[in-house]
Amino acid sequence: MASVDVVIPCYKYGSVLPVAVRSVLDQPGVDVRVLVIDDASGDGSADVARALADVDSRVTVWEHEVNKGHIATYNEGLLDWAKADYCALLSADDALTPGALGRAARLMDAHPEVGFVYGRPLHWDGSDPLPPARTADRGWTVYNGFTWLRRRFALGEGCITSPEVVVRTELQQELGGYDPELKHTGDIEMWMRFALHADVGYLKGVDQAYYRVHGANMSKAYYETQVGDLRQRLAAFASTVRRAEGILPDRVALDRRVRRVLAADALRRAGRAYDKGRAETDPIAELVEFAREAYPAVESLPEWKTLRLRQRLGARRARALSPLVLTAPARRARQVYREARWARFGV
């Protein structure tokens, strides 16, 4: 029976912690342990964690005297505590679907070359009971690590939220944990770093975890700043490029490609501000500045030309003419295609 260690960092989530812990302890077909790390919540969450440990010896609780932040807490559990064949990180307000760990373990047992496995996350609002999940085995796909990584550079974004991932513990501890410099894209960078050294497994057609979406999500406000989201994504890809020296032969071309993708994304966001009548409120100047920093040849991009046209028209006329702009339907069609591809193939 494969063993899986699950780290559950907790900061003021004692009210929902039992759901997360129980979703791990109830996993069939695997030998599980749980480490709850209370990051100095100070609201009774640690008491809830200790009560869970009192009734099940598979649960261990560590308590911080001072708040160390999420990155340090993640790495403490994954790098200092985990000893099982496989490991996973589960936020205290998320949960695993039935059989998730067994499905991931079977794939990695069958494919020693796979470094981590993921499936679909099922978004939910935290209501009780948990919504039904797709849990029937539908097979898997094993991607060459470099192939999976190149897809990420082609799109300029990740395809994983986090609770749906199970990692080979040996690889996790050999390559390290979350980069403290990447507070909002450390997970994207870490998966790409792993893909430089191992293949990637995808469980087809199943929901592997419940990912709670709510107004207090750690990175929600940060991503809504638009420019902050883009800068953190670029930093994650730049870090991967540096780590890929001597490993990935086309890393320079990939770096240029992702910079072009992110610059174009910034310019499209600036253009949409004119289409939506938000030219006075959206950070257009900052978006253009980011695009130029990321991709110095920014003026050669078609998105640059369409943005300049909107600027010449002015905010009022650009808004009035927006229904006639053909790029919007094309953009939506591309997004629908990407979502359908992700839903089927995980990339």
Short mmCIF file of C-alpha atoms in Angstrom, two decimals:
data_model
loop_
_atom_site.label_atom_id
_atom_site.label_comp_id
_atom_site.label_asym_id
_atom_site.label_seq_id
_atom_site.Cartn_x
_atom_site.Cartn_y
_atom_site.Cartn_z
CA MET A 1 0.00 0.00 0.00
CA ALA A 2 1.44 3.36 -1.06
CA SER A 3 1.95 5.97 1.64
CA VAL A 4 0.96 9.61 1.33
CA ASP A 5 1.76 12.47 3.71
CA VAL A 6 -0.58 15.46 3.51
CA VAL A 7 0.38 18.87 4.91
CA ILE A 8 -2.51 21.14 5.91
CA PRO A 9 -1.44 24.70 6.76
CA CYS A 10 -4.06 26.53 8.80
CA TYR A 11 -4.46 30.19 9.59
CA LYS A 12 -7.79 31.05 11.22
CA TYR A 13 -9.65 28.28 9.40
CA GLY A 14 -10.52 26.12 12.40
CA SER A 15 -14.20 26.16 11.47
CA VAL A 16 -13.57 24.27 8.21
CA LEU A 17 -10.42 22.35 9.19
CA PRO A 18 -12.29 19.13 10.17
CA VAL A 19 -13.66 18.81 6.62
CA ALA A 20 -10.16 19.01 5.13
CA VAL A 21 -8.65 16.56 7.62
CA ARG A 22 -11.49 14.05 7.31
CA SER A 23 -11.26 14.15 3.51
CA VAL A 24 -7.67 12.88 3.87
CA LEU A 25 -8.22 10.31 6.63
CA ASP A 26 -11.12 8.74 4.71
CA GLN A 27 -9.01 8.06 1.59
CA PRO A 28 -9.13 4.32 0.75
CA GLY A 29 -6.25 2.21 -0.50
CA VAL A 30 -3.39 4.36 0.82
CA ASP A 31 -1.55 4.72 4.10
CA VAL A 32 -2.01 8.37 5.07
CA ARG A 33 -0.64 10.77 7.65
CA VAL A 34 -1.73 14.36 8.20
CA LEU A 35 0.27 17.28 9.54
CA VAL A 36 -1.73 20.34 10.52
CA ILE A 37 0.47 23.42 10.95
CA ASP A 38 -1.31 26.21 12.76
CA ASP A 39 0.43 29.45 11.78
CA ALA A 40 -0.24 31.31 15.04
CA SER A 41 -3.95 31.71 14.30
CA GLY A 42 -4.77 32.86 17.82
CA ASP A 43 -8.49 32.21 17.31
CA GLY A 44 -8.89 28.67 18.57
CA SER A 45 -7.98 26.96 15.30
CA ALA A 46 -5.11 25.17 17.06
CA ASP A 47 -7.56 23.78 19.62
CA VAL A 48 -9.63 22.31 16.78
CA ALA A 49 -6.49 20.75 15.30
CA ARG A 50 -5.46 19.20 18.63
CA ALA A 51 -8.94 17.78 19.10
CA LEU A 52 -8.65 16.07 15.71
CA ALA A 53 -5.26 14.64 16.68
CA ASP A 54 -6.65 13.35 19.96
CA VAL A 55 -9.09 11.06 18.19
CA ASP A 56 -6.83 9.84 15.35
CA SER A 57 -3.15 9.00 15.75
CA ARG A 58 -2.53 9.68 12.08
CA VAL A 59 -2.92 13.41 12.73
CA THR A 60 0.00 15.48 14.01
CA VAL A 61 -0.21 19.15 14.96
CA TRP A 62 2.56 21.74 14.89
CA GLU A 63 1.89 25.20 16.26
CA HIS A 64 3.82 28.36 15.42
CA GLU A 65 4.36 30.83 18.25
CA VAL A 66 4.61 33.64 15.67
CA ASN A 67 3.11 33.85 12.21
CA LYS A 68 5.63 32.69 9.58
CA GLY A 69 3.48 33.20 6.48
CA HIS A 70 2.18 30.71 3.98
CA ILE A 71 5.37 29.96 2.01
CA ALA A 72 7.48 29.14 5.07
CA THR A 73 4.65 27.04 6.47
CA TYR A 74 4.23 25.08 3.24
CA ASN A 75 7.93 24.32 3.00
CA GLU A 76 8.21 23.37 6.66
CA GLY A 77 5.74 20.56 6.17
CA LEU A 78 6.77 19.37 2.73
CA LEU A 79 10.53 19.52 3.24
CA ASP A 80 11.01 18.87 6.97
CA TRP A 81 8.17 16.51 7.85
CA ALA A 82 7.01 14.50 4.83
CA LYS A 83 8.56 11.03 4.64
CA ALA A 84 5.98 8.97 2.71
CA ASP A 85 6.22 7.79 -0.89
CA TYR A 86 4.11 10.73 -1.98
CA CYS A 87 3.07 14.06 -0.48
CA ALA A 88 0.44 16.72 -0.99
CA LEU A 89 -0.40 20.19 0.25
CA LEU A 90 -4.02 20.90 1.12
CA SER A 91 -5.28 24.25 2.34
CA ALA A 92 -7.43 24.07 5.45
CA ASP A 93 -10.44 25.38 3.53
CA ASP A 94 -10.10 22.88 0.66
CA ALA A 95 -10.75 19.12 0.60
CA LEU A 96 -9.88 15.98 -1.34
CA THR A 97 -12.46 14.05 -3.32
CA PRO A 98 -13.05 10.37 -2.47
CA GLY A 99 -10.26 8.16 -3.80
CA ALA A 100 -8.08 11.06 -4.97
CA LEU A 101 -4.88 9.86 -3.30
CA GLY A 102 -5.34 6.27 -4.42
CA ARG A 103 -5.81 7.33 -8.05
CA ALA A 104 -2.68 9.47 -7.96
CA ALA A 105 -0.64 6.78 -6.21
CA ARG A 106 -1.62 4.12 -8.73
CA LEU A 107 -0.42 6.29 -11.60
CA MET A 108 2.93 7.03 -9.95
CA ASP A 109 3.36 3.41 -8.85
CA ALA A 110 2.95 2.39 -12.49
CA HIS A 111 5.18 5.18 -13.84
CA PRO A 112 8.30 5.83 -11.76
CA GLU A 113 9.31 8.53 -14.24
CA VAL A 114 6.32 10.70 -13.21
CA GLY A 115 7.16 13.36 -10.65
CA PHE A 116 3.69 14.68 -9.89
CA VAL A 117 0.07 13.95 -10.73
CA TYR A 118 -2.95 16.19 -10.98
CA GLY A 119 -6.57 16.06 -12.09
CA ARG A 120 -9.46 18.49 -12.12
CA PRO A 121 -10.28 20.79 -9.19
CA LEU A 122 -13.95 21.14 -8.38
CA HIS A 123 -14.71 24.72 -7.35
CA TRP A 124 -17.18 25.14 -4.51
CA ASP A 125 -18.39 27.90 -2.20
CA GLY A 126 -17.76 26.17 1.11
CA SER A 127 -21.37 25.11 1.61
CA ASP A 128 -22.26 21.81 3.27
CA PRO A 129 -22.52 19.11 2.05
CA LEU A 130 -19.74 18.96 -0.50
CA PRO A 131 -21.04 18.81 -4.08
CA PRO A 132 -20.90 15.47 -5.93
CA ALA A 133 -17.56 14.78 -7.60
CA ARG A 134 -16.60 12.64 -10.58
CA THR A 135 -14.50 9.85 -9.07
CA ALA A 136 -14.70 6.96 -11.56
CA ASP A 137 -11.32 6.01 -13.05
CA ARG A 138 -11.10 7.06 -16.68
CA GLY A 139 -7.44 6.38 -17.25
CA TRP A 140 -4.55 8.75 -17.37
CA THR A 141 -2.10 10.55 -19.62
CA VAL A 142 1.62 10.79 -18.97
CA TYR A 143 3.20 13.89 -20.50
CA ASN A 144 6.89 14.25 -21.19
CA GLY A 145 8.03 16.91 -18.74
CA PHE A 146 9.51 19.16 -21.42
CA THR A 147 6.39 18.89 -23.59
CA TRP A 148 4.16 19.82 -20.66
CA LEU A 149 6.48 22.70 -19.77
CA ARG A 150 6.51 24.10 -23.31
CA ARG A 151 2.72 24.24 -23.25
CA ARG A 152 2.90 26.44 -20.15
CA PHE A 153 5.30 28.82 -21.89
CA ALA A 154 3.07 28.92 -24.97
CA LEU A 155 0.10 30.07 -22.87
CA GLY A 156 1.91 32.11 -20.23
CA GLU A 157 -0.15 30.66 -17.39
CA GLY A 158 -0.50 27.64 -15.15
CA CYS A 159 -3.19 24.97 -15.36
CA ILE A 160 -3.22 23.83 -11.72
CA THR A 161 -4.70 25.42 -8.60
CA SER A 162 -2.84 23.22 -6.06
CA PRO A 163 -5.01 20.91 -3.89
CA GLU A 164 -5.43 18.49 -6.82
CA VAL A 165 -1.69 17.71 -6.97
CA VAL A 166 0.20 14.77 -5.46
CA VAL A 167 4.02 14.83 -5.67
CA ARG A 168 6.68 12.17 -5.38
CA THR A 169 8.24 13.07 -2.02
CA GLU A 170 11.80 12.26 -3.12
CA LEU A 171 11.49 14.75 -6.00
CA GLN A 172 9.89 17.39 -3.78
CA GLN A 173 12.72 17.29 -1.29
CA GLU A 174 15.44 17.01 -3.91
CA LEU A 175 14.26 20.08 -5.87
CA GLY A 176 12.94 22.13 -2.95
CA GLY A 177 9.66 23.77 -2.14
CA TYR A 178 7.93 27.03 -2.83
CA ASP A 179 10.11 30.02 -3.76
CA PRO A 180 9.59 32.73 -1.09
CA GLU A 181 10.17 35.40 -3.75
CA LEU A 182 7.05 34.25 -5.60
CA LYS A 183 4.28 34.78 -3.10
CA HIS A 184 1.47 34.39 -5.64
CA THR A 185 2.95 32.20 -8.38
CA GLY A 186 5.23 29.95 -6.35
CA ASP A 187 3.06 26.97 -7.21
CA ILE A 188 3.28 27.59 -10.98
CA GLU A 189 7.05 27.91 -10.77
CA MET A 190 7.39 24.77 -8.66
CA TRP A 191 5.38 22.59 -11.04
CA MET A 192 7.45 23.87 -13.96
CA ARG A 193 10.66 23.22 -12.02
CA PHE A 194 9.55 19.64 -11.40
CA ALA A 195 8.72 19.21 -15.10
CA LEU A 196 12.36 20.01 -15.92
CA HIS A 197 13.33 16.80 -14.11
CA ALA A 198 10.36 14.44 -14.37
CA ASP A 199 7.31 13.57 -16.43
CA VAL A 200 3.83 14.76 -15.51
CA GLY A 201 0.74 12.61 -14.92
CA TYR A 202 -2.81 13.74 -15.60
CA LEU A 203 -5.88 11.83 -14.37
CA LYS A 204 -8.54 12.11 -17.04
CA GLY A 205 -12.14 12.99 -16.35
CA VAL A 206 -12.03 12.96 -12.54
CA ASP A 207 -12.26 15.62 -9.87
CA GLN A 208 -9.30 15.30 -7.52
CA ALA A 209 -10.01 18.07 -5.02
CA TYR A 210 -12.50 20.66 -3.86
CA TYR A 211 -11.07 24.14 -4.28
CA ARG A 212 -12.96 26.67 -2.24
CA VAL A 213 -13.56 29.98 -4.02
CA HIS A 214 -14.51 32.92 -1.82
CA GLY A 215 -13.84 36.60 -1.34
CA ALA A 216 -11.02 35.99 1.12
CA ASN A 217 -8.86 33.87 -1.20
CA MET A 218 -5.25 34.76 -0.50
CA SER A 219 -4.36 35.93 -4.01
CA LYS A 220 -7.74 37.21 -5.21
CA ALA A 221 -7.12 40.88 -4.46
CA TYR A 222 -3.58 40.66 -5.80
CA TYR A 223 -4.65 39.21 -9.14
CA GLU A 224 -7.34 41.85 -9.48
CA THR A 225 -4.59 44.46 -9.73
CA GLN A 226 -3.87 43.06 -13.22
CA VAL A 227 -0.29 44.32 -13.41
CA GLY A 228 0.64 42.47 -10.23
CA ASP A 229 -0.69 39.24 -11.70
CA LEU A 230 1.34 39.71 -14.90
CA ARG A 231 4.54 40.60 -13.06
CA GLN A 232 4.29 37.57 -10.79
CA ARG A 233 3.66 35.28 -13.75
CA LEU A 234 6.65 36.69 -15.60
CA ALA A 235 8.81 36.21 -12.50
CA ALA A 236 7.78 32.54 -12.30
CA PHE A 237 8.68 31.90 -15.94
CA ALA A 238 11.93 33.85 -15.66
CA SER A 239 12.93 31.73 -12.67
CA THR A 240 12.19 28.57 -14.65
CA VAL A 241 14.32 29.80 -17.54
CA ARG A 242 17.24 30.39 -15.20
CA ARG A 243 16.89 26.93 -13.68
CA ALA A 244 16.65 25.37 -17.16
CA GLU A 245 20.17 26.38 -18.18
CA GLY A 246 21.95 23.27 -19.41
CA ILE A 247 18.70 21.27 -19.22
CA LEU A 248 16.27 22.72 -21.75
CA PRO A 249 17.95 23.43 -25.11
CA ASP A 250 15.35 25.93 -26.35
CA ARG A 251 15.05 27.90 -23.12
CA VAL A 252 16.04 31.23 -24.74
CA ALA A 253 13.36 30.85 -27.42
CA LEU A 254 10.81 29.87 -24.76
CA ASP A 255 11.73 32.92 -22.70
CA ARG A 256 11.13 35.20 -25.68
CA ARG A 257 7.87 33.44 -26.46
CA VAL A 258 6.37 33.76 -23.00
CA ARG A 259 7.43 37.41 -22.77
CA ARG A 260 5.64 38.07 -26.03
CA VAL A 261 2.54 36.26 -24.74
CA LEU A 262 2.46 38.22 -21.49
CA ALA A 263 3.10 41.55 -23.22
CA ALA A 264 0.24 40.84 -25.61
CA ASP A 265 -1.97 39.94 -22.65
CA ALA A 266 -1.17 43.28 -21.00
CA LEU A 267 -1.99 45.21 -24.18
CA ARG A 268 -5.27 43.35 -24.64
CA ARG A 269 -6.25 44.25 -21.08
CA ALA A 270 -5.45 47.88 -21.82
CA GLY A 271 -7.52 47.72 -25.01
CA ARG A 272 -10.47 46.19 -23.20
CA ALA A 273 -10.43 49.12 -20.79
CA TYR A 274 -11.37 51.37 -23.73
CA ASP A 275 -14.01 48.91 -24.98
CA LYS A 276 -15.60 48.66 -21.53
CA GLY A 277 -15.52 52.40 -20.78
CA ARG A 278 -12.91 51.99 -18.05
CA ALA A 279 -10.11 54.00 -19.63
CA GLU A 280 -10.14 56.43 -16.70
CA THR A 281 -9.98 53.76 -14.00
CA ASP A 282 -7.97 50.80 -15.33
CA PRO A 283 -4.15 50.97 -15.06
CA ILE A 284 -3.53 51.42 -18.80
CA ALA A 285 -0.18 53.20 -18.41
CA GLU A 286 1.11 50.52 -16.05
CA LEU A 287 -0.04 47.75 -18.39
CA VAL A 288 1.76 49.36 -21.32
CA GLU A 289 4.86 49.85 -19.20
CA PHE A 290 4.85 46.19 -18.23
CA ALA A 291 4.40 45.13 -21.85
CA ARG A 292 7.40 47.21 -22.90
CA GLU A 293 9.57 45.86 -20.08
CA ALA A 294 8.60 42.26 -20.79
CA TYR A 295 8.98 42.48 -24.57
CA PRO A 296 11.06 45.44 -25.85
CA ALA A 297 9.82 44.86 -29.42
CA VAL A 298 6.29 45.52 -28.17
CA GLU A 299 5.46 47.95 -31.00
CA SER A 300 5.67 45.08 -33.49
CA LEU A 301 2.74 43.28 -31.85
CA PRO A 302 -0.72 43.48 -33.44
CA GLU A 303 -2.13 44.20 -29.98
CA TRP A 304 -0.02 47.36 -29.88
CA LYS A 305 -1.54 48.60 -33.13
CA THR A 306 -5.11 47.98 -31.99
CA LEU A 307 -4.44 49.71 -28.67
CA ARG A 308 -2.96 52.73 -30.45
CA LEU A 309 -6.07 52.90 -32.66
CA ARG A 310 -8.30 52.97 -29.59
CA GLN A 311 -6.15 55.69 -28.06
CA ARG A 312 -6.43 57.80 -31.21
CA LEU A 313 -10.18 57.36 -31.26
CA GLY A 314 -10.42 58.37 -27.63
CA ALA A 315 -12.31 56.72 -24.80
CA ARG A 316 -15.81 57.78 -25.88
CA ARG A 317 -15.58 56.78 -29.54
CA ALA A 318 -13.70 53.57 -28.76
CA ARG A 319 -16.48 52.61 -26.37
CA ALA A 320 -19.16 53.40 -28.98
CA LEU A 321 -17.40 51.35 -31.66
CA SER A 322 -16.58 48.37 -29.44
CA PRO A 323 -19.51 46.22 -30.75
CA LEU A 324 -17.88 46.41 -34.20
CA VAL A 325 -14.49 45.19 -32.97
CA LEU A 326 -13.86 41.71 -34.36
CA THR A 327 -11.03 40.85 -31.98
CA ALA A 328 -13.40 40.33 -29.05
CA PRO A 329 -15.29 37.33 -30.57
CA ALA A 330 -11.97 35.84 -31.70
CA ARG A 331 -10.58 36.24 -28.20
CA ARG A 332 -13.62 34.55 -26.69
CA ALA A 333 -13.39 31.71 -29.20
CA ARG A 334 -9.75 31.13 -28.27
CA GLN A 335 -10.66 31.10 -24.60
CA VAL A 336 -13.46 28.58 -25.13
CA TYR A 337 -11.06 26.35 -27.05
CA ARG A 338 -8.42 26.57 -24.34
CA GLU A 339 -10.92 25.74 -21.62
CA ALA A 340 -12.23 22.76 -23.57
CA ARG A 341 -8.69 21.49 -24.18
CA TRP A 342 -7.82 21.93 -20.51
CA ALA A 343 -10.99 20.11 -19.43
CA ARG A 344 -10.14 17.13 -21.65
CA PHE A 345 -6.36 16.96 -21.59
CA GLY A 346 -5.35 18.98 -18.50
CA VAL A 347 -2.96 21.26 -20.43
#
